[in-house]
Short mmCIF file of C-alpha atoms in Angstrom, two decimals:
data_model
loop_
_atom_site.label_atom_id
_atom_site.label_comp_id
_atom_site.label_asym_id
_atom_site.label_seq_id
_atom_site.Cartn_x
_atom_site.Cartn_y
_atom_site.Cartn_z
CA MET R 1 -59.86 -81.17 95.11
CA GLU R 2 -57.02 -79.59 93.22
CA SER R 3 -53.98 -81.61 92.53
CA LEU R 4 -50.41 -80.92 93.93
CA SER R 5 -49.46 -79.68 90.47
CA ASP R 6 -52.43 -77.19 90.10
CA ALA R 7 -51.67 -75.41 93.38
CA LEU R 8 -49.18 -72.59 93.82
CA TRP R 9 -47.73 -73.27 97.35
CA ASP R 10 -46.63 -70.46 99.57
CA VAL R 11 -43.95 -72.79 100.92
CA VAL R 12 -42.64 -76.23 100.37
CA ILE R 13 -40.72 -77.58 103.44
CA SER R 14 -38.35 -80.41 102.55
CA GLY R 15 -37.51 -82.74 105.44
CA THR R 16 -39.08 -83.31 108.76
CA GLY R 17 -36.05 -82.72 111.05
CA LEU R 18 -36.49 -80.59 114.08
CA GLN R 19 -35.93 -77.21 112.43
CA GLN R 20 -38.33 -77.85 109.58
CA SER R 21 -40.89 -79.23 111.82
CA LEU R 22 -40.70 -76.20 114.21
CA LEU R 23 -41.24 -74.07 111.19
CA ALA R 24 -44.37 -76.13 110.39
CA LEU R 25 -45.55 -75.44 113.93
CA ALA R 26 -44.74 -71.63 113.67
CA LEU R 27 -46.76 -71.46 110.27
CA SER R 28 -49.56 -73.84 111.54
CA ARG R 29 -52.11 -70.92 112.13
CA SER R 30 -50.89 -68.62 109.39
CA GLY R 31 -53.28 -69.64 106.68
CA LYS R 32 -50.44 -70.24 104.24
CA LYS R 33 -50.70 -72.98 101.68
CA ILE R 34 -47.87 -75.54 102.86
CA LEU R 35 -46.62 -78.74 101.40
CA HIS R 36 -44.33 -80.60 103.73
CA ILE R 37 -42.40 -83.50 102.26
CA ASP R 38 -39.65 -85.91 103.34
CA PRO R 39 -37.72 -88.52 101.34
CA ASN R 40 -37.84 -90.80 104.46
CA GLU R 41 -40.68 -92.95 105.38
CA PHE R 42 -40.41 -91.67 108.87
CA TYR R 43 -40.46 -88.27 110.69
CA GLY R 44 -37.45 -86.55 112.31
CA GLY R 45 -34.63 -86.52 109.88
CA THR R 46 -31.35 -86.60 111.54
CA GLU R 47 -33.36 -86.45 114.93
CA ALA R 48 -35.47 -89.53 114.05
CA ALA R 49 -36.25 -92.30 116.46
CA LEU R 50 -36.26 -95.74 114.87
CA SER R 51 -37.83 -99.15 115.61
CA LEU R 52 -35.51 -102.06 115.14
CA GLN R 53 -36.92 -102.76 111.70
CA ASP R 54 -36.53 -99.08 110.74
CA ALA R 55 -32.98 -99.20 111.91
CA GLU R 56 -32.18 -102.24 109.74
CA SER R 57 -33.67 -100.33 106.71
CA TRP R 58 -31.93 -97.14 107.71
CA VAL R 59 -28.56 -98.89 107.76
CA ALA R 60 -29.16 -100.61 104.44
CA ARG R 61 -29.84 -97.25 102.84
CA ILE R 62 -26.65 -95.71 104.39
CA SER R 63 -24.75 -98.62 103.03
CA ASP R 64 -25.56 -97.71 99.57
CA GLY R 65 -24.43 -94.17 99.91
CA SER R 66 -27.81 -92.44 99.94
CA ARG R 67 -27.42 -90.66 103.22
CA GLY R 68 -24.83 -87.90 103.06
CA LEU R 69 -24.31 -87.10 106.70
CA PHE R 70 -24.11 -90.72 107.93
CA ARG R 71 -21.57 -93.47 107.20
CA SER R 72 -20.10 -96.65 108.56
CA ALA R 73 -23.46 -97.88 109.97
CA SER R 74 -23.84 -101.42 111.11
CA ILE R 75 -26.10 -103.50 113.24
CA THR R 76 -25.02 -106.43 115.56
CA ARG R 77 -27.25 -108.93 117.19
CA PRO R 78 -25.01 -110.89 119.49
CA GLU R 79 -25.11 -114.76 119.19
CA GLY R 80 -26.82 -116.34 122.16
CA ALA R 81 -28.49 -113.13 123.33
CA SER R 82 -32.12 -113.68 124.21
CA GLY R 83 -34.88 -111.36 125.36
CA LEU R 84 -35.13 -108.84 122.48
CA SER R 85 -38.78 -107.81 122.02
CA PRO R 86 -40.61 -107.15 118.75
CA SER R 87 -39.40 -104.29 116.62
CA ARG R 88 -41.99 -101.69 117.67
CA ALA R 89 -41.30 -102.16 121.26
CA TYR R 90 -38.10 -100.01 120.61
CA SER R 91 -37.61 -96.26 119.57
CA LEU R 92 -33.92 -95.62 119.15
CA ALA R 93 -33.02 -91.94 118.91
CA LEU R 94 -30.50 -90.75 116.51
CA ALA R 95 -30.10 -87.45 118.43
CA PRO R 96 -30.58 -88.22 122.20
CA GLN R 97 -30.20 -84.68 123.46
CA LEU R 98 -31.19 -83.56 126.87
CA ILE R 99 -32.99 -80.08 127.12
CA HIS R 100 -32.08 -77.71 129.96
CA ALA R 101 -34.96 -76.27 131.76
CA ARG R 102 -33.99 -72.86 130.85
CA SER R 103 -33.99 -73.64 127.13
CA ALA R 104 -35.89 -71.28 124.85
CA LEU R 105 -37.22 -74.39 122.99
CA LEU R 106 -39.31 -75.22 126.03
CA SER R 107 -40.58 -71.60 126.12
CA GLN R 108 -41.86 -71.82 122.53
CA LEU R 109 -43.49 -75.10 123.17
CA VAL R 110 -45.38 -73.68 126.01
CA SER R 111 -46.33 -70.39 124.19
CA SER R 112 -47.41 -72.40 121.08
CA ARG R 113 -49.42 -74.80 123.24
CA ALA R 114 -47.49 -77.72 121.65
CA TYR R 115 -46.24 -78.79 125.09
CA ARG R 116 -49.50 -80.37 125.80
CA GLN R 117 -48.67 -83.18 123.36
CA VAL R 118 -45.25 -84.03 124.82
CA GLU R 119 -44.49 -85.97 127.92
CA PHE R 120 -41.13 -84.83 129.47
CA LEU R 121 -39.00 -86.87 131.92
CA ALA R 122 -36.43 -85.89 134.38
CA VAL R 123 -32.66 -86.19 133.49
CA GLY R 124 -30.93 -87.44 136.57
CA SER R 125 -27.40 -87.33 137.80
CA PHE R 126 -24.13 -86.83 135.86
CA TYR R 127 -21.39 -89.20 136.74
CA ILE R 128 -17.65 -89.63 136.06
CA PHE R 129 -16.25 -93.13 135.35
CA ASN R 130 -13.27 -93.85 137.45
CA GLN R 131 -10.81 -96.52 136.27
CA PRO R 132 -9.10 -98.57 138.99
CA GLN R 133 -5.59 -97.29 140.07
CA GLU R 134 -2.42 -99.13 140.68
CA SER R 135 -3.42 -99.27 144.39
CA ALA R 136 -6.09 -101.88 143.33
CA GLN R 137 -8.91 -99.28 144.06
CA GLU R 138 -12.22 -100.35 142.50
CA SER R 139 -13.44 -98.67 139.44
CA GLY R 140 -16.79 -97.13 139.69
CA LEU R 141 -19.14 -94.15 139.02
CA ALA R 142 -18.67 -90.78 140.93
CA ARG R 143 -21.65 -88.45 140.99
CA ILE R 144 -20.81 -84.94 140.01
CA PRO R 145 -22.10 -82.48 142.55
CA SER R 146 -23.66 -79.35 141.04
CA THR R 147 -25.64 -77.85 143.96
CA ARG R 148 -24.65 -76.72 147.36
CA GLU R 149 -26.45 -79.52 148.96
CA GLU R 150 -24.65 -82.06 146.78
CA VAL R 151 -21.19 -80.58 147.35
CA PHE R 152 -21.68 -80.81 151.11
CA SER R 153 -23.01 -84.39 151.09
CA THR R 154 -20.69 -85.99 148.53
CA THR R 155 -17.95 -88.29 149.64
CA ALA R 156 -16.12 -88.35 146.31
CA VAL R 157 -14.56 -84.96 146.75
CA SER R 158 -12.02 -83.91 149.43
CA ALA R 159 -12.85 -81.12 151.90
CA LYS R 160 -10.41 -78.82 150.13
CA ASP R 161 -11.89 -79.48 146.79
CA LYS R 162 -15.39 -78.95 148.17
CA ARG R 163 -14.35 -75.47 149.08
CA LEU R 164 -12.95 -74.73 145.69
CA LEU R 165 -16.08 -76.13 144.06
CA MET R 166 -18.41 -74.07 146.14
CA LYS R 167 -16.41 -71.06 145.44
CA PHE R 168 -16.55 -71.72 141.61
CA LEU R 169 -20.37 -72.49 141.62
CA LYS R 170 -21.01 -69.23 143.52
CA PHE R 171 -18.83 -67.46 140.90
CA VAL R 172 -20.61 -68.92 137.97
CA LEU R 173 -24.10 -67.94 139.02
CA ASP R 174 -23.21 -64.22 138.69
CA TYR R 175 -20.24 -64.51 136.17
CA GLU R 176 -21.49 -61.76 133.84
CA SER R 177 -21.44 -59.06 136.51
CA SER R 178 -18.51 -57.15 138.21
CA PRO R 179 -16.06 -58.11 139.49
CA GLN R 180 -16.57 -61.59 138.21
CA LEU R 181 -16.59 -60.35 134.55
CA GLU R 182 -13.11 -58.87 134.98
CA THR R 183 -11.69 -62.07 136.40
CA TRP R 184 -12.45 -64.27 133.35
CA GLN R 185 -12.35 -61.92 130.37
CA ALA R 186 -8.63 -62.32 129.81
CA TYR R 187 -9.21 -66.05 129.49
CA ALA R 188 -12.41 -65.80 127.43
CA ASP R 189 -11.09 -67.53 124.36
CA SER R 190 -8.64 -69.86 126.13
CA PRO R 191 -9.59 -73.39 127.37
CA LEU R 192 -11.66 -73.43 130.50
CA VAL R 193 -9.39 -75.82 132.25
CA GLY R 194 -6.53 -73.16 132.20
CA PHE R 195 -8.95 -70.70 133.90
CA LEU R 196 -9.92 -73.27 136.48
CA ASN R 197 -6.35 -73.98 137.23
CA ARG R 198 -5.06 -70.46 137.49
CA GLU R 199 -8.03 -68.66 139.12
CA PHE R 200 -9.43 -71.39 141.28
CA LYS R 201 -6.37 -73.61 141.83
CA MET R 202 -8.33 -76.69 140.75
CA GLY R 203 -6.44 -79.88 140.13
CA PRO R 204 -7.05 -82.22 137.12
CA GLU R 205 -9.67 -84.30 138.83
CA LEU R 206 -11.89 -81.40 139.92
CA GLN R 207 -11.27 -79.78 136.44
CA THR R 208 -12.77 -82.86 134.88
CA TYR R 209 -15.82 -82.67 137.05
CA VAL R 210 -16.49 -79.01 136.02
CA VAL R 211 -15.72 -79.63 132.24
CA THR R 212 -18.05 -82.68 132.15
CA LEU R 213 -20.90 -80.35 133.17
CA THR R 214 -20.35 -78.52 129.81
CA LEU R 215 -20.80 -81.87 127.89
CA SER R 216 -17.93 -80.74 125.57
CA LEU R 217 -17.19 -83.39 123.07
CA ASP R 218 -13.55 -82.48 122.85
CA GLY R 219 -12.93 -81.40 126.39
CA LYS R 220 -11.39 -78.09 125.12
CA ILE R 221 -14.34 -75.82 125.52
CA SER R 222 -13.44 -72.11 125.86
CA THR R 223 -13.80 -70.21 129.15
CA ARG R 224 -16.63 -67.95 127.64
CA ASP R 225 -18.64 -70.89 126.36
CA GLY R 226 -17.94 -73.12 129.37
CA LEU R 227 -19.18 -70.47 131.92
CA ALA R 228 -22.34 -69.90 129.82
CA VAL R 229 -23.09 -73.58 129.71
CA ILE R 230 -22.46 -74.30 133.39
CA ARG R 231 -24.46 -71.13 134.29
CA ARG R 232 -27.48 -72.62 132.25
CA HIS R 233 -27.06 -75.88 133.94
CA LEU R 234 -27.09 -74.39 137.42
CA SER R 235 -29.93 -71.97 136.70
CA SER R 236 -31.95 -74.79 135.27
CA MET R 237 -31.75 -76.83 138.45
CA GLY R 238 -35.18 -76.95 140.20
CA VAL R 239 -37.17 -75.06 137.53
CA TYR R 240 -39.55 -77.96 137.02
CA GLY R 241 -38.97 -79.73 140.27
CA PRO R 242 -36.25 -80.60 142.82
CA GLY R 243 -33.08 -82.54 141.83
CA PHE R 244 -32.77 -82.06 138.15
CA ALA R 245 -31.76 -79.42 135.70
CA ALA R 246 -32.81 -80.99 132.36
CA ILE R 247 -35.50 -83.00 130.74
CA TYR R 248 -36.04 -85.48 127.96
CA PRO R 249 -39.04 -86.11 125.76
CA LYS R 250 -40.56 -89.43 126.06
CA TRP R 251 -40.77 -91.78 123.06
CA GLY R 252 -37.52 -90.80 121.24
CA GLY R 253 -36.40 -87.33 122.35
CA LEU R 254 -36.30 -84.61 119.71
CA SER R 255 -38.14 -86.88 117.25
CA GLU R 256 -41.35 -86.50 119.40
CA ILE R 257 -41.18 -82.85 119.37
CA ALA R 258 -40.73 -82.96 115.51
CA GLN R 259 -43.69 -85.19 115.15
CA VAL R 260 -45.86 -83.11 117.50
CA SER R 261 -44.89 -80.04 115.57
CA CYS R 262 -45.78 -81.71 112.20
CA ARG R 263 -49.13 -82.75 113.63
CA ALA R 264 -49.84 -79.09 114.49
CA GLY R 265 -48.88 -78.21 110.85
CA ALA R 266 -51.37 -80.86 109.53
CA VAL R 267 -54.16 -79.66 111.78
CA GLY R 268 -53.43 -76.22 110.37
CA GLY R 269 -54.07 -77.43 106.84
CA ALA R 270 -50.52 -78.37 105.65
CA VAL R 271 -50.34 -81.30 103.27
CA TYR R 272 -47.71 -84.11 104.28
CA MET R 273 -46.05 -86.52 102.02
CA LEU R 274 -43.50 -89.01 103.46
CA GLY R 275 -41.25 -91.03 101.04
CA THR R 276 -41.19 -87.99 98.71
CA GLY R 277 -38.11 -85.94 97.87
CA ILE R 278 -36.97 -83.39 95.37
CA GLU R 279 -35.64 -84.65 92.02
CA THR R 280 -34.95 -81.51 90.28
CA MET R 281 -35.33 -77.82 91.07
CA GLU R 282 -35.55 -74.74 88.96
CA THR R 283 -36.00 -71.01 89.84
CA ALA R 284 -38.36 -69.23 87.49
CA GLY R 285 -38.92 -65.56 88.49
CA ASP R 286 -40.55 -65.45 91.87
CA GLU R 287 -41.49 -69.16 91.92
CA VAL R 288 -39.38 -72.29 92.54
CA LYS R 289 -40.48 -75.17 90.27
CA LEU R 290 -39.86 -78.62 91.68
CA GLN R 291 -40.06 -82.10 90.24
CA LEU R 292 -40.84 -84.62 93.04
CA THR R 293 -39.82 -88.18 93.26
CA SER R 294 -43.40 -89.07 93.41
CA GLY R 295 -43.77 -87.80 89.78
CA ASP R 296 -45.49 -84.52 90.66
CA ALA R 297 -44.39 -81.28 89.28
CA ILE R 298 -45.08 -78.35 91.61
CA ARG R 299 -44.68 -74.62 92.00
CA THR R 300 -43.98 -72.78 95.13
CA ARG R 301 -43.13 -69.21 96.29
CA MET R 302 -40.63 -70.41 98.68
CA LEU R 303 -38.61 -73.57 99.39
CA VAL R 304 -37.11 -74.41 102.78
CA ARG R 305 -34.85 -77.39 103.03
CA SER R 306 -31.74 -78.56 104.99
CA ASP R 307 -28.18 -78.96 103.97
CA ASP R 308 -27.15 -82.55 104.14
CA SER R 309 -23.66 -82.09 102.67
CA PRO R 310 -20.71 -83.04 104.88
CA SER R 311 -18.26 -80.26 105.82
CA SER R 312 -14.64 -80.36 106.88
CA ARG R 313 -15.62 -80.14 110.62
CA THR R 314 -15.12 -83.20 112.79
CA GLY R 315 -18.04 -85.60 113.13
CA ILE R 316 -19.10 -87.97 115.81
CA SER R 317 -19.07 -91.71 116.36
CA ARG R 318 -22.02 -93.30 118.11
CA LEU R 319 -22.93 -96.63 119.50
CA VAL R 320 -26.53 -97.54 120.64
CA ALA R 321 -26.96 -100.60 122.59
CA VAL R 322 -30.10 -102.33 123.99
CA VAL R 323 -29.07 -104.04 127.19
CA GLY R 324 -31.04 -106.60 129.18
CA SER R 325 -30.76 -104.80 132.51
CA PRO R 326 -32.82 -101.94 134.09
CA PHE R 327 -29.71 -100.48 135.85
CA THR R 328 -32.08 -99.44 138.70
CA SER R 329 -29.38 -97.77 140.80
CA LEU R 330 -28.80 -95.14 137.99
CA PHE R 331 -32.44 -94.07 138.01
CA GLU R 332 -33.06 -93.24 141.74
CA ALA R 333 -34.06 -89.85 142.93
CA VAL R 334 -31.23 -88.33 144.95
CA VAL R 335 -33.24 -85.39 146.38
CA GLU R 336 -36.29 -85.67 148.66
CA GLY R 337 -39.44 -84.99 146.53
CA ALA R 338 -37.70 -85.31 143.19
CA PRO R 339 -39.26 -87.34 140.38
CA ARG R 340 -37.50 -90.57 139.60
CA PRO R 341 -35.19 -89.82 136.64
CA ALA R 342 -35.37 -91.76 133.29
CA VAL R 343 -31.95 -90.68 132.04
CA ALA R 344 -28.33 -90.60 133.57
CA LEU R 345 -25.15 -89.41 131.93
CA ILE R 346 -21.77 -90.99 132.47
CA ALA R 347 -18.62 -89.49 131.25
CA PHE R 348 -15.24 -91.38 130.43
CA PRO R 349 -12.67 -88.57 130.65
CA ALA R 350 -9.93 -88.32 127.83
CA GLY R 351 -7.24 -90.86 128.65
CA SER R 352 -9.56 -93.00 130.67
CA LEU R 353 -10.08 -95.66 127.85
CA SER R 354 -7.39 -97.52 125.81
CA THR R 355 -7.53 -99.65 122.64
CA ALA R 356 -6.19 -103.14 122.59
CA ALA R 357 -2.99 -101.70 121.09
CA GLY R 358 -2.68 -99.33 124.20
CA GLU R 359 -3.75 -96.24 122.51
CA ALA R 360 -5.44 -93.84 125.07
CA SER R 361 -8.60 -92.02 124.12
CA GLU R 362 -7.88 -88.51 122.98
CA TYR R 363 -11.38 -87.22 123.65
CA PRO R 364 -14.10 -87.84 126.28
CA VAL R 365 -16.73 -90.60 125.73
CA TYR R 366 -20.21 -89.87 127.13
CA LEU R 367 -22.75 -92.48 127.76
CA SER R 368 -26.52 -91.59 128.17
CA ALA R 369 -28.30 -94.32 129.84
CA HIS R 370 -32.15 -94.41 129.30
CA SER R 371 -34.63 -96.50 131.34
CA SER R 372 -37.72 -98.12 129.80
CA GLU R 373 -39.65 -95.03 131.33
CA THR R 374 -38.48 -93.21 128.11
CA GLY R 375 -40.50 -95.53 126.03
CA GLU R 376 -37.52 -96.41 124.05
CA CYS R 377 -37.32 -100.07 125.21
CA PRO R 378 -39.53 -102.62 127.12
CA PHE R 379 -39.53 -102.85 130.84
CA GLY R 380 -36.50 -104.56 132.39
CA GLN R 381 -34.10 -103.32 129.69
CA SER R 382 -32.21 -100.01 129.03
CA VAL R 383 -30.92 -98.19 125.94
CA LEU R 384 -27.34 -96.93 126.19
CA TYR R 385 -26.25 -94.10 123.83
CA LEU R 386 -22.40 -93.72 123.62
CA THR R 387 -20.83 -90.77 121.86
CA THR R 388 -17.40 -89.39 121.06
CA LEU R 389 -15.69 -87.49 118.34
CA ALA R 390 -14.90 -89.49 115.36
CA THR R 391 -11.24 -90.77 115.07
CA ALA R 392 -9.56 -93.83 113.63
CA ASN R 393 -10.19 -95.73 116.77
CA SER R 394 -13.28 -94.26 118.14
CA LYS R 395 -15.46 -97.34 117.30
CA GLU R 396 -13.16 -99.62 119.46
CA LEU R 397 -13.13 -96.98 122.19
CA LEU R 398 -16.93 -96.94 122.33
CA GLU R 399 -16.95 -100.67 122.58
CA ARG R 400 -14.44 -100.42 125.45
CA ALA R 401 -16.69 -97.93 127.26
CA LEU R 402 -19.69 -100.08 126.83
CA GLU R 403 -17.82 -103.16 128.34
CA ALA R 404 -16.44 -101.09 131.17
CA PHE R 405 -19.77 -99.61 132.09
CA THR R 406 -21.88 -102.79 132.10
CA HIS R 407 -19.15 -104.45 134.09
CA VAL R 408 -19.37 -101.81 136.77
CA ALA R 409 -23.14 -101.04 136.79
CA GLY R 410 -24.44 -104.47 135.84
CA GLY R 411 -23.76 -106.03 139.20
CA ALA R 412 -22.12 -109.51 139.66
CA GLU R 413 -23.02 -110.73 136.28
CA ALA R 414 -22.58 -108.38 133.24
CA PRO R 415 -25.89 -108.02 131.54
CA GLN R 416 -26.59 -109.15 127.86
CA ILE R 417 -26.14 -106.81 125.00
CA LEU R 418 -29.27 -107.56 122.94
CA PHE R 419 -28.67 -105.19 120.04
CA ARG R 420 -26.04 -102.80 118.66
CA LEU R 421 -26.34 -100.02 116.25
CA GLN R 422 -23.13 -98.10 115.39
CA TYR R 423 -22.53 -95.17 112.95
CA GLU R 424 -20.82 -92.13 112.37
CA GLN R 425 -22.47 -88.73 111.79
CA LEU R 426 -20.48 -86.14 109.79
CA ALA R 427 -20.80 -82.52 110.57
CA GLY R 428 -22.42 -80.22 108.14
CA THR R 429 -22.61 -76.51 107.54
CA ASP R 430 -23.27 -74.21 110.41
CA VAL R 431 -24.55 -71.25 108.36
CA THR R 432 -28.14 -70.43 107.00
CA SER R 433 -28.15 -69.86 103.25
CA VAL R 434 -30.81 -67.60 101.65
CA GLU R 435 -30.71 -67.47 97.87
CA GLY R 436 -33.81 -65.71 96.61
CA SER R 437 -36.79 -67.90 97.33
CA ILE R 438 -34.73 -70.81 98.63
CA VAL R 439 -33.90 -71.09 102.41
CA THR R 440 -31.33 -73.69 103.44
CA PHE R 441 -31.05 -74.53 107.12
CA PRO R 442 -27.65 -75.37 108.59
CA THR R 443 -26.99 -78.82 109.97
CA PRO R 444 -27.85 -79.02 113.71
CA SER R 445 -24.77 -79.73 115.80
CA PRO R 446 -24.80 -83.40 117.05
CA SER R 447 -24.28 -82.14 120.71
CA LEU R 448 -25.31 -83.88 123.90
CA ALA R 449 -27.48 -81.02 125.05
CA PHE R 450 -29.98 -78.93 122.82
CA ASN R 451 -28.51 -75.76 121.69
CA ASP R 452 -30.97 -72.82 121.37
CA SER R 453 -28.90 -71.46 118.37
CA VAL R 454 -30.85 -74.15 116.42
CA LEU R 455 -34.00 -72.01 116.91
CA GLU R 456 -32.73 -68.76 115.23
CA PRO R 457 -32.83 -70.03 111.46
CA VAL R 458 -36.36 -71.23 112.15
CA ARG R 459 -37.48 -67.65 113.01
CA GLU R 460 -35.64 -66.21 110.07
CA ALA R 461 -37.46 -68.59 107.75
CA TRP R 462 -40.71 -67.77 109.41
CA THR R 463 -40.14 -64.15 108.95
CA LYS R 464 -39.32 -64.60 105.28
CA VAL R 465 -42.37 -66.77 104.70
CA MET R 466 -44.70 -64.51 106.52
CA GLY R 467 -43.43 -61.28 104.69
CA GLU R 468 -45.22 -58.11 105.85
CA ALA R 469 -47.50 -60.05 108.11
CA ALA R 470 -44.58 -60.96 110.42
CA ALA R 471 -44.63 -57.43 111.80
CA GLU R 472 -48.09 -57.90 113.39
CA ALA R 473 -47.98 -61.64 114.18
CA GLN R 474 -46.55 -63.04 117.43
CA TYR R 475 -43.99 -65.62 116.76
CA MET R 476 -44.87 -69.13 118.30
CA VAL R 477 -47.66 -67.61 120.54
CA PHE R 478 -51.03 -69.35 120.12
CA GLU R 479 -54.18 -69.77 121.99
CA ASP R 480 -55.56 -73.24 122.68
CA ARG R 481 -57.66 -74.68 119.95
CA GLU R 482 -61.20 -75.26 120.92
CA GLY R 483 -61.51 -78.42 122.96
CA ALA R 484 -57.72 -78.92 123.19
CA VAL R 485 -57.43 -78.33 126.99
CA ASP R 486 -59.92 -81.05 127.76
CA ASP R 487 -58.44 -83.50 125.28
CA ASP R 488 -54.84 -82.86 126.00
CA ASP R 489 -54.59 -82.54 129.84
CA VAL R 490 -53.29 -86.18 130.06
CA TYR R 491 -50.06 -84.95 128.53
CA GLU R 492 -49.28 -82.39 131.26
#
């Protein structure tokens, strides 16, 4: 068997994040000579899912400054808390993104046959967290109605607002056609809330319901983008079953898709090396010479990597909490015949939280609650993922949101917080770079829902690697491998 150094590789893929892994899937039946490396000891890159022990090691590495996009990471195990299971019983996602049913990612997983290896779960209701008012009204969770049936049945919205909401939902479903198109074009680049106010006479409360469906991290999404996202949400409702518009991959979200894609690459003949990064790089004619941290010196016709350099764009602050409660009421099917959801999303609107010094939250805080059905924690526990834009007080606001949620959803006695992981994720570049034989993927946006724009650089890289053969090949369209249907039906 020839050594790594003896071979001339068609492509070296550095990193096993989602984009690099999807590229490995796309090339898995190309016959290309592929080396796939990752400096981490685990798959997934910024979309990885970590056991408790892996999380401890990851935080230690971030603390020494070796992870460019992450900072201010810490782990807390509250004193007196009991019930934490062994490390491998947990799979904490760094990028817990939901995937809308109309996403092109799902279409590619189906056409490539990779979907057989992934188990998907329903994402349930979206909620708004309501703080108590001066009238001593109880705080609680209000479900956001996003279908005709939910609008009619909800008691959280007045009759007048129900009519406004129905009018808007009908408008969005056909917003790209006349006369709807002419109605919103003048507001295209203005905040969605202004459009809702002027054209639909919505008050602040109803505006919050609508903007929450966009999952906008700053709450200032434009009318053009907001209508597109809400249209995607509404059109995704019922595609894979009644009562839900989005799904979530079991065992750690996008990390599971990355691992499945890498397995396809390995079956196709790619060589995998974890714990191996690039030490030095030199372009020599049509080749790229790489010195790996493993000590190997290799040559490749093309290098595909990701950019881990922070940019000036605003990053996010995250808090991941393992909680000793199943929060059963969050994970109930609300439509007859619907599957039991494994994920629920709760929004704390801007201004609904305050620091100890009385500073109100400038941006929304989102809490994604995951049941044990996700495979991310043991039975009887839940994993809560809290996200907001990074500010000077975002860490404290996430703690406030966690405290408020567990107080409301945990019943008479607030459940124990068994484990906390906190960190900031910086934003990176949003542009693909192609310099000769080196392709650098942009950093995926740390959004709450998967954005199909992530897929475009992958196809561009595939086209460059395939060269002239790309004109005759079908991108991400494969037949089942022999025996795959019988072996893999358990995943459907």
